[in-house]
XYZ file of C-alpha atoms in Angstrom:
716
model
C 105.795 60.660 174.200
C 102.427 62.341 173.139
C 102.312 66.258 173.797
C 99.199 68.527 173.532
C 99.329 72.120 171.906
C 96.620 74.738 172.292
C 95.846 76.975 169.381
C 92.812 78.995 169.020
C 90.878 76.785 171.461
C 91.613 73.647 169.506
C 93.965 70.759 170.773
C 96.734 69.490 168.302
C 98.663 66.349 169.353
C 102.548 65.893 168.714
C 104.060 62.828 169.023
C 107.956 61.522 169.042
C 107.325 57.668 168.836
C 105.799 56.028 166.140
C 104.182 53.337 168.450
C 102.089 56.117 170.074
C 100.232 56.693 166.507
C 97.084 54.939 165.122
C 96.169 55.699 161.585
C 92.588 54.674 161.010
C 90.469 55.064 157.948
C 86.561 55.203 158.231
C 84.765 53.638 155.167
C 81.468 53.074 154.345
C 78.422 54.029 152.159
C 77.298 57.504 152.149
C 74.677 58.279 154.789
C 76.064 55.678 157.525
C 77.377 58.450 159.744
C 81.101 58.509 159.261
C 81.624 62.274 159.660
C 78.919 62.441 162.275
C 80.930 59.732 164.075
C 84.309 61.480 163.750
C 83.007 64.603 165.287
C 81.414 62.723 168.110
C 84.810 61.175 168.828
C 86.505 64.599 168.609
C 84.061 65.994 171.058
C 84.389 63.043 173.625
C 88.037 63.354 173.719
C 87.816 67.148 174.149
C 89.570 67.993 170.865
C 86.721 70.115 169.912
C 84.153 71.794 172.296
C 81.197 69.848 170.938
C 80.086 67.647 168.246
C 79.391 69.747 165.110
C 81.961 72.324 165.755
C 83.743 70.930 162.569
C 80.741 70.790 160.302
C 80.265 74.606 160.752
C 83.532 75.250 159.174
C 84.718 72.634 156.769
C 87.949 71.141 157.044
C 90.787 72.693 155.245
C 91.453 69.693 153.220
C 87.530 69.849 152.476
C 87.387 73.568 152.029
C 85.335 73.146 148.789
C 82.517 75.296 147.687
C 81.100 72.154 145.458
C 81.117 70.000 148.547
C 79.148 72.717 150.716
C 76.899 73.432 148.010
C 75.897 69.800 147.287
C 75.836 68.952 151.008
C 78.093 65.953 150.898
C 81.621 64.719 151.788
C 83.475 64.498 148.617
C 87.184 64.667 149.883
C 89.521 62.860 152.071
C 89.965 64.698 155.533
C 91.993 64.071 158.755
C 90.776 64.558 162.048
C 93.752 63.723 164.937
C 92.751 63.181 168.553
C 94.420 61.816 171.590
C 92.970 58.717 173.575
C 94.759 57.224 176.464
C 98.120 58.914 175.657
C 97.810 57.641 171.938
C 97.381 60.032 168.856
C 94.740 58.568 166.537
C 94.546 60.003 163.047
C 91.019 59.418 161.924
C 90.943 59.549 158.015
C 87.416 60.350 157.054
C 86.603 59.226 153.391
C 83.565 60.187 151.107
C 80.977 57.317 150.762
C 80.216 58.159 146.997
C 81.544 55.376 144.513
C 82.581 58.637 142.302
C 85.109 59.584 144.953
C 87.061 56.132 145.175
C 90.383 58.163 144.452
C 89.839 59.964 148.056
C 89.132 56.382 149.478
C 92.261 54.814 147.913
C 94.362 57.903 149.145
C 92.923 57.194 152.733
C 93.843 53.455 152.682
C 97.488 54.389 151.605
C 97.567 56.565 154.634
C 95.891 54.268 157.248
C 97.123 51.212 159.128
C 93.582 49.847 159.743
C 90.149 50.535 158.374
C 86.546 50.980 160.518
C 83.631 50.009 158.450
C 80.844 52.262 159.464
C 77.435 50.459 158.700
C 74.100 52.184 159.551
C 71.774 50.199 161.473
C 68.994 51.578 159.260
C 70.338 50.977 155.845
C 72.475 48.026 156.408
C 75.106 46.712 154.025
C 75.200 47.621 150.257
C 77.205 46.120 147.281
C 79.538 49.139 147.320
C 80.481 48.328 151.084
C 81.054 44.776 150.412
C 83.371 45.843 147.312
C 85.433 48.064 149.719
C 85.722 45.196 152.192
C 87.349 42.907 149.614
C 89.448 45.768 148.574
C 90.877 46.015 151.949
C 91.214 42.427 152.328
C 93.294 42.262 149.007
C 95.642 44.686 150.584
C 95.805 42.863 154.073
C 94.163 45.991 155.823
C 92.986 45.074 159.567
C 89.377 45.800 159.788
C 86.736 46.523 162.491
C 82.963 47.288 162.107
C 81.072 49.602 163.993
C 77.142 49.596 163.492
C 75.802 53.335 163.926
C 72.608 55.269 163.996
C 71.157 53.054 166.976
C 68.824 55.751 167.996
C 67.009 55.873 164.651
C 63.454 54.608 165.030
C 64.110 52.179 162.188
C 67.242 50.810 163.625
C 67.784 46.973 163.372
C 70.995 46.126 165.142
C 70.367 42.283 165.143
C 69.573 42.506 161.354
C 72.508 44.772 160.342
C 74.597 42.527 162.301
C 73.732 39.353 160.475
C 73.957 41.345 157.023
C 77.577 42.148 158.116
C 78.223 38.430 158.985
C 76.813 37.285 155.797
C 78.581 39.797 153.519
C 82.113 40.170 155.171
C 82.383 36.406 156.065
C 83.993 34.559 158.909
C 85.413 36.002 162.060
C 83.113 39.049 162.029
C 81.744 39.038 165.666
C 80.347 41.250 168.099
C 82.362 42.117 171.101
C 79.607 44.134 172.883
C 75.793 43.427 173.175
C 73.608 46.406 173.355
C 71.377 46.953 176.185
C 67.797 48.802 176.064
C 66.921 51.412 178.600
C 63.773 51.546 180.841
C 61.791 52.299 177.920
C 62.369 49.256 176.098
C 63.301 50.799 172.983
C 66.439 53.037 173.278
C 69.879 52.028 173.598
C 71.283 52.628 177.218
C 74.523 50.606 177.601
C 76.752 48.179 176.282
C 77.689 44.675 177.688
C 81.073 43.465 176.885
C 80.888 39.736 175.618
C 84.601 39.096 176.714
C 84.955 41.189 179.865
C 81.215 40.836 181.062
C 81.522 44.478 182.114
C 78.442 46.834 181.588
C 78.790 50.318 180.288
C 75.934 52.313 181.346
C 75.061 55.506 179.265
C 71.661 56.257 180.855
C 72.820 59.009 182.531
C 74.979 60.293 179.508
C 78.751 60.298 178.439
C 80.790 59.334 179.868
C 79.299 55.767 181.013
C 79.269 54.321 184.522
C 80.866 50.950 184.464
C 80.094 47.886 186.452
C 79.894 43.943 186.605
C 77.116 42.338 184.714
C 74.278 41.053 186.598
C 73.248 37.383 186.629
C 70.177 37.996 184.429
C 72.142 39.704 181.657
C 74.476 36.346 181.261
C 71.884 34.010 180.161
C 70.687 35.705 176.670
C 74.492 36.354 175.612
C 75.751 32.814 176.419
C 75.602 31.542 172.739
C 77.235 34.742 171.378
C 79.888 34.756 174.059
C 80.619 31.076 173.402
C 80.955 31.774 169.734
C 83.167 34.736 170.372
C 85.417 32.967 172.820
C 85.749 30.012 170.308
C 86.657 32.626 167.559
C 89.358 34.191 169.493
C 90.751 31.034 170.777
C 90.921 29.797 166.850
C 93.203 33.101 166.219
C 95.249 32.534 169.437
C 99.138 31.522 168.910
C 98.664 29.353 172.023
C 97.843 26.206 170.334
C 97.015 24.485 173.653
C 94.332 26.917 174.244
C 91.728 25.260 172.408
C 92.196 21.814 174.086
C 92.062 23.554 177.333
C 88.674 25.062 176.323
C 87.126 21.919 174.926
C 88.205 20.128 178.047
C 86.144 22.740 180.075
C 88.666 24.878 181.521
C 87.317 28.623 182.127
C 89.764 30.698 179.957
C 90.418 34.149 181.730
C 89.680 37.467 180.373
C 93.364 38.435 180.879
C 94.250 35.576 178.407
C 91.366 36.169 175.899
C 91.740 40.345 175.540
C 95.511 40.082 174.324
C 94.780 37.437 171.949
C 91.641 39.176 170.491
C 93.715 42.318 170.149
C 96.697 40.547 168.312
C 94.232 38.929 166.072
C 92.550 42.265 165.192
C 96.064 43.829 164.439
C 96.928 40.780 162.210
C 93.842 41.430 160.179
C 92.330 37.862 161.051
C 89.504 38.923 163.295
C 87.005 41.578 162.739
C 85.252 43.057 166.020
C 81.986 44.725 165.704
C 81.321 47.780 168.084
C 77.612 49.154 168.157
C 78.091 53.034 168.536
C 75.287 55.825 168.655
C 77.077 59.292 168.011
C 73.923 61.253 169.100
C 73.922 59.882 172.738
C 77.635 58.836 173.162
C 76.996 55.004 173.427
C 79.813 52.968 172.311
C 82.483 55.643 171.748
C 84.797 55.079 174.523
C 84.579 51.339 173.513
C 85.488 52.125 169.865
C 88.401 54.533 171.081
C 89.736 51.866 173.596
C 89.556 49.274 170.561
C 91.414 51.572 168.308
C 94.156 52.142 170.971
C 94.665 48.471 172.045
C 93.961 46.468 168.749
C 94.724 48.769 165.797
C 98.077 48.146 164.677
C 100.747 50.905 165.133
C 102.800 52.271 162.079
C 105.561 50.037 163.502
C 103.504 46.966 162.766
C 102.546 47.779 159.097
C 104.568 46.858 155.974
C 105.680 50.081 154.235
C 105.514 50.624 150.453
C 108.488 49.547 148.389
C 110.941 52.414 147.504
C 113.293 52.961 144.724
C 115.775 55.577 143.573
C 114.145 58.156 141.456
C 115.717 56.457 138.455
C 114.085 53.157 139.416
C 117.002 51.560 140.788
C 116.290 49.128 143.937
C 116.694 50.507 147.545
C 116.449 48.378 150.856
C 113.155 48.196 152.294
C 112.111 50.908 154.576
C 111.413 50.732 158.395
C 109.054 53.097 160.223
C 112.053 54.763 162.254
C 112.172 58.607 162.929
C 116.053 58.479 162.616
C 115.707 56.752 159.262
C 116.020 58.351 155.819
C 113.275 60.676 155.154
C 110.392 59.411 153.055
C 106.917 60.568 152.957
C 104.092 60.623 150.415
C 101.625 63.462 149.447
C 98.159 61.530 149.640
C 96.035 64.497 148.833
C 96.623 67.911 147.352
C 93.943 70.601 147.561
C 93.973 74.240 146.113
C 92.460 76.393 148.804
C 91.172 79.948 147.873
C 92.737 81.403 150.997
C 95.780 79.410 151.965
C 96.743 78.070 148.595
C 97.976 74.660 147.890
C 97.620 72.300 150.990
C 99.031 68.729 150.831
C 98.094 66.129 153.491
C 101.327 63.979 153.998
C 101.861 60.661 155.514
C 105.541 60.295 156.894
C 106.775 56.577 156.580
C 110.464 57.127 157.571
C 112.609 59.812 158.928
C 111.207 63.071 160.520
C 109.764 65.855 158.625
C 110.894 69.137 160.011
C 110.300 73.089 159.343
C 112.925 74.842 157.119
C 114.034 71.447 155.982
C 115.187 71.215 152.063
C 113.568 68.227 150.442
C 113.408 66.376 147.092
C 109.893 66.137 145.618
C 109.798 63.213 143.041
C 106.645 63.301 140.772
C 106.934 60.038 138.904
C 104.272 57.829 140.635
C 101.158 58.709 138.663
C 102.781 59.720 135.162
C 100.377 57.152 133.573
C 97.403 59.199 134.712
C 98.619 62.348 132.878
C 100.903 63.794 135.526
C 104.115 64.635 134.022
C 107.354 63.691 135.528
C 108.826 66.261 137.811
C 111.685 66.518 140.368
C 112.083 69.600 142.464
C 114.159 70.505 145.553
C 111.914 72.607 147.904
C 112.055 73.946 151.537
C 109.506 72.943 153.802
C 108.550 76.224 155.578
C 105.831 75.121 157.836
C 104.203 71.876 159.310
C 100.524 71.601 160.323
C 98.216 69.441 162.183
C 95.002 69.871 160.162
C 91.538 70.046 161.704
C 88.455 72.069 161.162
C 89.019 75.166 159.254
C 92.373 75.748 160.818
C 95.888 74.341 160.480
C 97.627 74.139 163.670
C 101.391 74.744 163.443
C 103.555 71.798 164.814
C 107.252 71.297 165.436
C 107.817 68.061 163.452
C 106.095 65.038 162.273
C 107.852 61.793 162.877
C 107.532 58.493 160.969
C 104.058 56.989 161.137
C 102.273 60.312 161.705
C 100.248 62.541 159.263
C 100.584 66.261 158.949
C 99.712 69.108 156.229
C 102.311 71.370 154.462
C 101.336 74.433 152.437
C 102.451 76.410 149.391
C 104.532 73.613 147.905
C 105.281 74.674 144.352
C 105.112 71.150 142.677
C 103.798 68.599 145.207
C 100.914 66.560 143.911
C 98.976 63.657 144.906
C 101.062 60.610 144.873
C 104.478 62.339 145.037
C 107.301 61.226 147.023
C 109.068 63.592 149.576
C 112.417 62.485 150.613
C 115.763 63.831 151.618
C 117.568 66.302 149.180
C 120.900 64.297 149.244
C 119.012 60.780 149.046
C 115.962 61.108 146.698
C 113.735 58.211 146.641
C 110.471 57.287 145.087
C 107.524 55.374 146.474
C 105.935 52.699 144.603
C 102.531 54.569 143.783
C 99.009 52.950 144.999
C 96.653 51.773 142.208
C 93.824 53.928 141.059
C 90.837 53.261 139.136
C 90.517 54.470 135.345
C 87.912 57.452 135.084
C 85.606 56.211 132.361
C 83.007 58.928 132.089
C 83.983 61.755 129.448
C 82.505 65.307 129.791
C 83.692 67.609 127.112
C 84.036 71.370 128.165
C 84.504 74.495 126.527
C 85.319 78.006 127.690
C 82.270 80.394 127.158
C 84.744 83.344 125.935
C 88.135 83.472 124.864
C 88.974 85.126 127.914
C 87.625 82.306 129.897
C 90.202 80.047 128.270
C 93.297 80.992 130.273
C 91.253 80.603 133.251
C 90.126 77.289 132.434
C 93.717 75.821 131.562
C 95.161 77.163 134.716
C 92.073 75.913 137.079
C 92.283 72.347 135.200
C 95.960 72.207 136.083
C 95.304 72.625 139.467
C 92.462 70.118 139.674
C 94.445 67.457 137.848
C 97.455 68.095 140.194
C 95.155 67.103 143.497
C 92.754 64.433 141.813
C 94.656 61.243 140.154
C 91.216 60.125 139.211
C 90.704 63.045 136.814
C 92.148 62.843 133.515
C 92.402 65.835 131.068
C 92.609 65.050 127.052
C 92.686 67.338 124.207
C 91.236 64.817 121.584
C 93.304 65.396 118.381
C 90.576 63.985 116.287
C 87.541 65.958 117.430
C 89.530 68.971 119.110
C 87.209 68.719 122.237
C 88.781 69.345 125.596
C 87.611 66.389 127.427
C 87.651 65.756 131.330
C 87.293 61.886 131.979
C 85.795 61.804 135.487
C 84.424 58.529 137.692
C 81.033 59.440 137.387
C 78.113 62.256 137.442
C 78.610 63.070 140.968
C 82.335 63.682 140.149
C 81.991 65.431 137.159
C 79.407 67.898 138.962
C 81.845 68.586 141.721
C 84.592 69.371 139.094
C 82.685 71.677 136.992
C 81.518 73.477 140.195
C 85.005 73.628 141.385
C 85.901 75.309 138.207
C 82.917 77.767 138.136
C 84.005 78.544 141.859
C 87.350 79.610 140.246
C 85.872 82.157 138.085
C 85.376 80.212 134.958
C 82.681 80.659 132.517
C 82.110 77.258 130.605
C 79.734 75.158 128.990
C 79.625 71.315 128.299
C 78.862 69.750 125.035
C 77.991 66.271 123.711
C 81.290 64.092 123.815
C 82.459 63.151 120.061
C 83.808 59.712 119.149
C 86.820 59.630 116.917
C 85.338 58.128 113.997
C 86.861 57.548 110.585
C 86.193 57.034 106.736
C 87.464 54.743 104.258
C 86.527 53.176 100.840
C 84.365 50.297 100.446
C 85.592 49.531 97.014
C 88.246 50.523 94.352
C 87.410 53.808 92.500
C 88.999 56.406 89.952
C 89.203 59.958 90.561
C 90.110 63.224 88.510
C 91.043 66.348 89.710
C 91.270 69.360 87.613
C 92.388 72.814 88.827
C 92.599 75.353 86.150
C 92.196 79.108 86.649
C 93.108 81.901 84.442
C 93.641 85.547 85.868
C 96.017 88.258 85.215
C 99.618 87.292 85.234
C 100.284 83.716 85.931
C 97.255 81.400 86.429
C 96.810 78.007 88.159
C 97.020 74.703 86.082
C 97.012 71.210 87.423
C 95.174 67.917 86.497
C 95.745 64.605 87.743
C 93.902 61.304 87.754
C 94.177 58.670 90.524
C 93.245 55.072 91.390
C 92.078 54.374 95.077
C 91.920 51.061 96.611
C 90.796 49.960 100.110
C 93.406 48.240 102.282
C 92.908 46.036 105.225
C 92.252 47.464 108.737
C 95.432 48.886 110.299
C 97.317 49.222 106.890
C 97.303 52.942 106.745
C 98.007 55.173 103.730
C 99.998 54.180 100.697
C 100.770 56.572 97.784
C 102.300 55.024 94.574
C 103.450 56.698 91.572
C 102.752 55.099 87.999
C 103.100 58.275 85.931
C 104.375 57.546 82.400
C 106.024 60.012 80.007
C 106.421 62.860 82.365
C 102.573 63.592 82.194
C 103.105 64.972 85.536
C 106.407 66.530 86.179
C 108.526 64.554 88.643
C 108.506 67.667 91.168
C 105.132 68.156 91.205
C 104.147 64.518 92.415
C 104.930 65.208 95.853
C 102.614 67.953 95.717
C 99.659 65.493 94.771
C 100.468 63.353 97.550
C 100.709 66.233 99.896
C 97.112 67.360 98.667
C 95.693 63.874 98.857
C 97.050 63.691 102.554
C 95.546 66.908 103.432
C 92.240 65.859 102.229
C 92.244 62.514 104.016
C 92.807 64.618 107.342
C 89.925 66.797 106.679
C 87.666 63.718 105.659
C 85.087 63.824 102.800
C 81.586 62.746 103.569
C 81.439 63.454 107.476
C 84.469 65.263 108.336
C 86.583 62.450 109.814
C 89.877 61.353 108.943
C 89.998 58.686 105.838
C 92.376 55.659 106.524
C 93.251 52.361 105.084
C 93.676 52.989 101.525
C 96.275 53.081 98.544
C 96.182 56.000 96.234
C 97.735 55.553 92.892
C 98.698 58.486 90.567
C 98.039 57.260 87.035
C 98.159 60.362 84.726
C 97.855 64.261 84.506
C 98.908 67.183 82.863
C 100.839 70.336 83.448
C 101.475 73.759 81.932
C 104.969 75.117 81.569
C 103.982 78.522 83.104
C 100.975 78.002 85.193
C 101.485 74.885 87.059
C 102.693 75.030 90.640
C 102.886 73.151 93.936
C 99.591 74.740 95.272
C 97.967 74.070 92.098
C 98.737 70.379 92.125
C 97.891 70.134 96.020
C 94.458 71.168 94.919
C 94.322 68.844 92.146
C 95.088 66.036 94.340
C 92.400 66.683 96.886
C 89.638 67.200 94.038
C 90.610 63.771 92.700
C 90.322 62.028 95.966
C 86.754 63.940 96.560
C 85.850 62.724 92.651
C 86.760 59.184 93.721
C 84.905 59.108 96.895
C 81.654 59.878 94.781
C 81.847 56.347 93.022
C 83.872 54.665 95.863
C 81.157 53.679 98.414
C 82.567 55.500 101.279
C 82.224 53.802 104.490
C 82.174 55.368 108.123
C 84.219 53.401 110.613
C 83.454 53.752 114.364
C 85.776 52.668 116.924
C 85.054 49.268 118.561
C 86.450 48.753 122.390
C 87.067 45.464 124.087
C 85.495 45.740 127.538
C 85.752 43.471 130.792
C 82.716 43.964 133.254
C 83.185 42.817 136.635
C 79.926 41.873 138.328
C 78.469 39.562 140.999
C 77.012 36.538 139.429
C 73.386 37.709 140.068
C 73.981 40.530 137.484
C 75.715 38.515 134.725
C 72.143 38.160 132.915
C 71.204 41.952 133.101
C 74.687 42.911 131.996
C 74.906 40.583 129.169
C 71.249 41.874 127.981
C 72.420 45.287 128.258
C 75.518 44.906 126.187
C 73.421 43.301 123.458
C 71.309 46.294 123.360
C 74.373 48.498 122.710
C 75.399 46.378 119.593
C 77.985 44.712 121.604
C 79.404 41.056 120.719
C 80.068 39.122 123.812
C 83.362 37.257 123.983
C 82.538 35.005 126.786
C 82.391 34.929 130.733
C 84.432 33.641 133.639
C 84.552 33.304 137.272
C 87.228 35.425 139.357
C 89.555 33.439 141.772
C 87.368 34.669 144.652
C 84.538 32.627 143.135
C 82.044 35.711 144.264
C 82.198 37.673 140.777
C 82.081 37.116 137.178
C 84.087 38.700 134.210
C 81.820 39.420 131.270
C 83.964 40.121 127.996
C 82.625 41.826 125.045
C 83.400 43.880 122.020
C 81.058 47.149 121.938
C 81.233 50.157 119.862
C 82.693 53.112 121.503
C 79.427 55.251 120.722
C 77.463 53.326 123.004
C 80.166 53.527 125.998
C 80.024 57.378 126.460
C 77.917 57.135 129.360
C 78.244 53.576 130.431
C 80.189 54.217 133.547
C 76.844 55.679 134.949
C 74.496 53.219 133.582
C 76.582 50.130 134.682
C 76.508 51.645 138.117
C 72.664 51.929 138.203
C 72.237 48.599 136.632
C 74.141 46.747 139.264
C 73.311 48.899 142.376
C 76.969 49.921 142.276
C 78.475 46.615 142.313
C 79.798 46.533 138.651
C 82.913 47.935 137.341
C 84.589 47.783 133.955
C 87.748 48.543 131.948
C 87.859 49.238 128.239
C 90.584 49.057 125.685
C 90.577 50.059 121.979
C 90.335 47.144 119.684
C 89.854 48.453 116.055
C 87.815 50.448 113.963
C 84.729 48.871 112.160
C 81.837 50.033 109.827
C 79.029 51.631 111.263
C 75.472 50.683 110.588
C 74.143 52.442 107.701
C 71.081 54.502 109.084
C 73.735 55.824 111.676
C 76.540 56.791 109.172
C 73.898 58.530 106.998
C 72.573 60.372 109.977
C 76.173 61.655 110.719
C 77.011 62.457 107.136
C 73.798 64.478 106.839
C 74.494 66.319 109.792
C 77.913 66.914 108.541
C 76.516 68.452 105.153
C 73.984 70.832 106.868
C 76.627 72.373 108.955
């Protein structure tokens, strides 16, 4: 059953049966018209009074000063509507690659995807990558070609691009029909049904039978479509009957088409123009009839909170409660807003639930378990949250003011706590170092950073123990801009500074050092002398301290003091202020005074001895080297290899991925050359390249670079 409720002029739908829900995520490049299409669909179904009403007040899940200021969608938002008695949850995702975390959340919450492709701009590499990502998880897909009213729109060319980029079984099920002016799109012709939808008088269209003159131009396209549908049919006799010349009825073809789309083996193309209403009803009908319901979609794996196995879930409103927080936003007026997909059971107000935060712990999210009361449940749309009485398995809702729920958390029954297998998230690879302008801003910065990290799994916060910088790891420049703007909007005054890389120092040759700390003053003085030998060790050996003092030249109780002083100086660094590693220090001689020697004096002498040895020990500056794996289409292998060579990279080889469409380029590259590589690789490959990095080792830095860093340290 689907019930509509009214609140403040907006309609909210409440369903009691999972089979009456369709969860559809809209994906595509920025500028393709996703948000415009969502608003047109909301207006066409009477959910809002007119297209643009939502845009005038950004959605609660998108109530973001950074997004408004930069005039772009940077967050996942949910727009529910009702068509033909079905509730369709439209999940609008950002088109910028930097916000792929929002896309992944949308894919997790959805059961089908609609690829929105502009008839003006066509298909880009990023959209192809999204298609491959959906294919990898078996997501049913459809394509809608938008912006048909634009003067430069090229529907046929864009359709061909889609077919070449997305592969087999991407076929149009409607043919656009030109108006009397010979330029505008006035209607659609169904290639299976042979029905005409005439929009010349506006939306909704007038429906009628195709005229004879309409049939000849579409014969080839219709034949290809019918053959494609029959090839996907479960009726193995259908192809033989078709080849034998039998006319296959529409009543047979349409159900087979819908089943193939729901299975994710056939991908219909529907032309749509949000501005004129062309194709809106065709798209809605397709979502209702062909998109799978939550009952048809495999559910994520669940375990106990301790990782113990549990039986597979089913989408049953009466089953055990299992829901997932797919997005968390801190709204300035409402507080914490969590967008939740219910996979099993029913979420009700005043219900005490268990919130398990174990899924994204590797992304800097600490484990947390808490019991909380769900005060209210809402249906989000526009700038309002419409309160509803429940949310059944398969549906999506919003909850507010949860004290602990973060993106990726599992909500389950208090007496039967469960944990959902987390979705995969890309690693943020662009570091941004931030610093509060004043001491009073430090507390506000820490508080706001905690909120942002709780809601954004693609944002990683790190306090570098070597450089002592506070580093935000972001997905790209646009992501970083939005994060910084959100921090400033929260009242934090901050600056950014160049990111420092964790360098090291070591000795390039053996050396001797002499440390003498002798001071006389009134009362007890300070007296300590020590002699050391320093030997470099292989990389990764660490530090060794050896005592070879004979004859008690350094009293036994002061030998640990010498080691302590040496270790302290190792941490401070010598030439450039970076930790010194991989060496053996041997204490060979020294002197002490019966009255003036002390622990502090020998610590100072040990540090001075190490500095003395450094003056003759060919001190070497080491830089971290990372092993990176770059995934790019074959056409970009040459430019990527050339670029890595310019970054002092050493190629390790290339290989072709299993799909045969991409190559993996492996190389070792100094970390100092990778600070902005996330941005530069995207520009080099038109958004098609991605990479991963892992620390390999520290290696000597070229002399001219090391000298520059040492001089900078000396001049401070």
